[in-house]
CSV table of C-alpha atoms in Angstrom, one decimal:
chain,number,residue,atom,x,y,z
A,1,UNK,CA,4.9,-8.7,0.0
A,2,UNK,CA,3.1,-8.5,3.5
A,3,UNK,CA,4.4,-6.2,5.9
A,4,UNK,CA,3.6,-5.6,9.7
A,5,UNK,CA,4.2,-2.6,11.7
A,6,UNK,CA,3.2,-3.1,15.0
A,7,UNK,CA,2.7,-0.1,17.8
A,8,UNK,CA,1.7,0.8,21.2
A,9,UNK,CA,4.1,-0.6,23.2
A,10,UNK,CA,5.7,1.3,26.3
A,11,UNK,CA,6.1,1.2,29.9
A,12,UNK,CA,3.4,0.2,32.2
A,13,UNK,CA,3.3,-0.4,35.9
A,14,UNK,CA,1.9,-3.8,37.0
A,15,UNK,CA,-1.9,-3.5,36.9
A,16,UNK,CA,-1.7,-1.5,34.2
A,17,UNK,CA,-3.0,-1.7,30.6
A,18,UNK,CA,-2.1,-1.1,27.2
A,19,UNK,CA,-3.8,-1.3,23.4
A,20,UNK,CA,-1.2,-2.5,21.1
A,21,UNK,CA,-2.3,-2.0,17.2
A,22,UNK,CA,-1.2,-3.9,14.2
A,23,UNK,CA,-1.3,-3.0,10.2
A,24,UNK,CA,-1.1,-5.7,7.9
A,25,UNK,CA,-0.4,-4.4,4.2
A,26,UNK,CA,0.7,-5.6,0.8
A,27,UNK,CA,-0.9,-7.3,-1.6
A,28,UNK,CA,-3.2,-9.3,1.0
A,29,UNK,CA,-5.9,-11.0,-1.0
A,30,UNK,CA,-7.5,-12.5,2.3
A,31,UNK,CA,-6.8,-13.0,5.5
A,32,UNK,CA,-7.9,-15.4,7.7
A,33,UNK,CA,-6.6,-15.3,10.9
A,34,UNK,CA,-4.9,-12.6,12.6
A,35,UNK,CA,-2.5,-12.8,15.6
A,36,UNK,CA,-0.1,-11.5,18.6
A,37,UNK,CA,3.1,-13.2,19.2
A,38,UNK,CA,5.5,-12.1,22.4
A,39,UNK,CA,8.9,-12.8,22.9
A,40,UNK,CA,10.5,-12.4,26.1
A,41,UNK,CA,14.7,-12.8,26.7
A,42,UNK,CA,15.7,-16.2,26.7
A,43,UNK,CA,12.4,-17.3,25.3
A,44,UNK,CA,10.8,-18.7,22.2
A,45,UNK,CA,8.0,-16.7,21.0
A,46,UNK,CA,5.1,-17.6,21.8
A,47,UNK,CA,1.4,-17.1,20.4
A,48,UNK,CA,-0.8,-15.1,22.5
A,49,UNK,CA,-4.2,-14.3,20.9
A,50,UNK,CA,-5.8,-15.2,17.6
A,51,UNK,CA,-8.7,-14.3,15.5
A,52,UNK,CA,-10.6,-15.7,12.8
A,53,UNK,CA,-11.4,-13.6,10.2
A,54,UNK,CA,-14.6,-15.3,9.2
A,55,UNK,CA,-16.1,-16.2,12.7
A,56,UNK,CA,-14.4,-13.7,14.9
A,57,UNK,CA,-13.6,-16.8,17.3
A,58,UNK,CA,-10.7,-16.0,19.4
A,59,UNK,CA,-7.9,-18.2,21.3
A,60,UNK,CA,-5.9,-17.3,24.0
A,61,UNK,CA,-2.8,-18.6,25.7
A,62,UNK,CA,-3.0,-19.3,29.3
A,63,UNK,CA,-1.7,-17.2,31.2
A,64,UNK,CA,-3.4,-14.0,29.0
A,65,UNK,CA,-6.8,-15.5,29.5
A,66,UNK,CA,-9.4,-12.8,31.1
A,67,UNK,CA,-6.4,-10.3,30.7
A,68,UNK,CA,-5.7,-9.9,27.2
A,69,UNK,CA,-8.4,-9.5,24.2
A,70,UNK,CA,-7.5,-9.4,20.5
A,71,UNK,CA,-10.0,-7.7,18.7
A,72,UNK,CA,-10.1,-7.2,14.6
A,73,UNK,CA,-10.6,-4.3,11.7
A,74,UNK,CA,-12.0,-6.2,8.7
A,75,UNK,CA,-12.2,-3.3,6.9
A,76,UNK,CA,-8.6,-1.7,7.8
A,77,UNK,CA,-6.6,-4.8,7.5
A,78,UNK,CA,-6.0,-4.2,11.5
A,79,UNK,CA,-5.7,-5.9,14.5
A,80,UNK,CA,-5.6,-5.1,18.2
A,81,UNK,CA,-4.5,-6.7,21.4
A,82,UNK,CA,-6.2,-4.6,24.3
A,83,UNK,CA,-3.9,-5.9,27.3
A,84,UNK,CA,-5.3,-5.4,31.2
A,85,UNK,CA,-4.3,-6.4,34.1
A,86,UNK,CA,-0.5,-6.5,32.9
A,87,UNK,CA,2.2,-8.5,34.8
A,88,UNK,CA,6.0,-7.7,34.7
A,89,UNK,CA,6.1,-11.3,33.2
A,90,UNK,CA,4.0,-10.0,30.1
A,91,UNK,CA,7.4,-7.9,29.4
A,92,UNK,CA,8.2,-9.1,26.2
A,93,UNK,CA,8.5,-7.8,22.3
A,94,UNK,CA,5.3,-8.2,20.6
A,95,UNK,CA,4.7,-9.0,17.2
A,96,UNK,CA,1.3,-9.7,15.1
A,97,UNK,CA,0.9,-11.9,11.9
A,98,UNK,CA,-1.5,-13.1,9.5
A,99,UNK,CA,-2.7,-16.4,7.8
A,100,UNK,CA,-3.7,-15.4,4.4
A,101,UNK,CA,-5.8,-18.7,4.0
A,102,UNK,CA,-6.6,-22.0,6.2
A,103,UNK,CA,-4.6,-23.7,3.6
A,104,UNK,CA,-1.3,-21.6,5.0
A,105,UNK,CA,0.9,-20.9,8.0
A,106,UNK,CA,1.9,-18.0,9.5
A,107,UNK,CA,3.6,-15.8,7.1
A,108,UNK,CA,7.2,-15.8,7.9
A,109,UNK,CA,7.5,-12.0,7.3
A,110,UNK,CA,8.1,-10.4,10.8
A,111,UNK,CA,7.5,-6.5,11.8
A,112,UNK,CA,9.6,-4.8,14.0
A,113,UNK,CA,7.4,-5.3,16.4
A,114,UNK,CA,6.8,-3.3,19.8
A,115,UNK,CA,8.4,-3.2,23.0
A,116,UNK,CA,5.8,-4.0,26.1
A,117,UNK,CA,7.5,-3.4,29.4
A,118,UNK,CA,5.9,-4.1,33.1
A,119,UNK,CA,8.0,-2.8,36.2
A,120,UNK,CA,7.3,-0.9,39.0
């Protein structure tokens, strides 16, 4: 019953920056953590950025750290991954997700998610 629908994704030269938005609906009771995935050809996806709902606390992946900042909507069911700095090795799909509750994974209900591509 949850869906994502990802956006903001597009081309961007290295150095550049993009906002990517995500809209978690459905009959969401909760959430408690809110996060961007990426996956790149030929790789696993990976976890980028996550947010707790209830202390705002943030994690970051390596190699996004001081670039990327996932930020959160409470009130709009909506999370964002304001991406600086961008590398053509940050080309990848991008999805979000949600935990509903500490008590439970990621859901295993996928968006479409949004293309982010870095070339010159």
């Amino acid at each position: 019953q949850v869906r994502l629908v990802e956006s903001g994704g597009g081309l961007v030269q290295p150095g550049g920056s993009l906002r990517l938005s995500c809209v978690a609906s459905g009959n969401i009771f909760s959430i408690f953590a809110m996060g961007w995935f990426r996956q790149a050809p030929g790789k696993e996806r990976e976890l980028v950025a996550t947010i707790f709902s209830g202390s705002g606390n943030t994690v970051y992946t390596d190699s996004v750290k001081g670039r990327f900042t996932i930020s959160r909507d409470n009130a709009k069911n909506t999370a964002y991954l304001q991406m600086n700095s961008l590398k053509p090795e940050d080309t990848a799909v991008y999805y979000c997700n949600i935990r509903i509750a500490i008590t439970t994974n990621w859901s295993p209900s996928w968006g479409q998610g949004t293309q982010v591509t870095v070339s010159s």
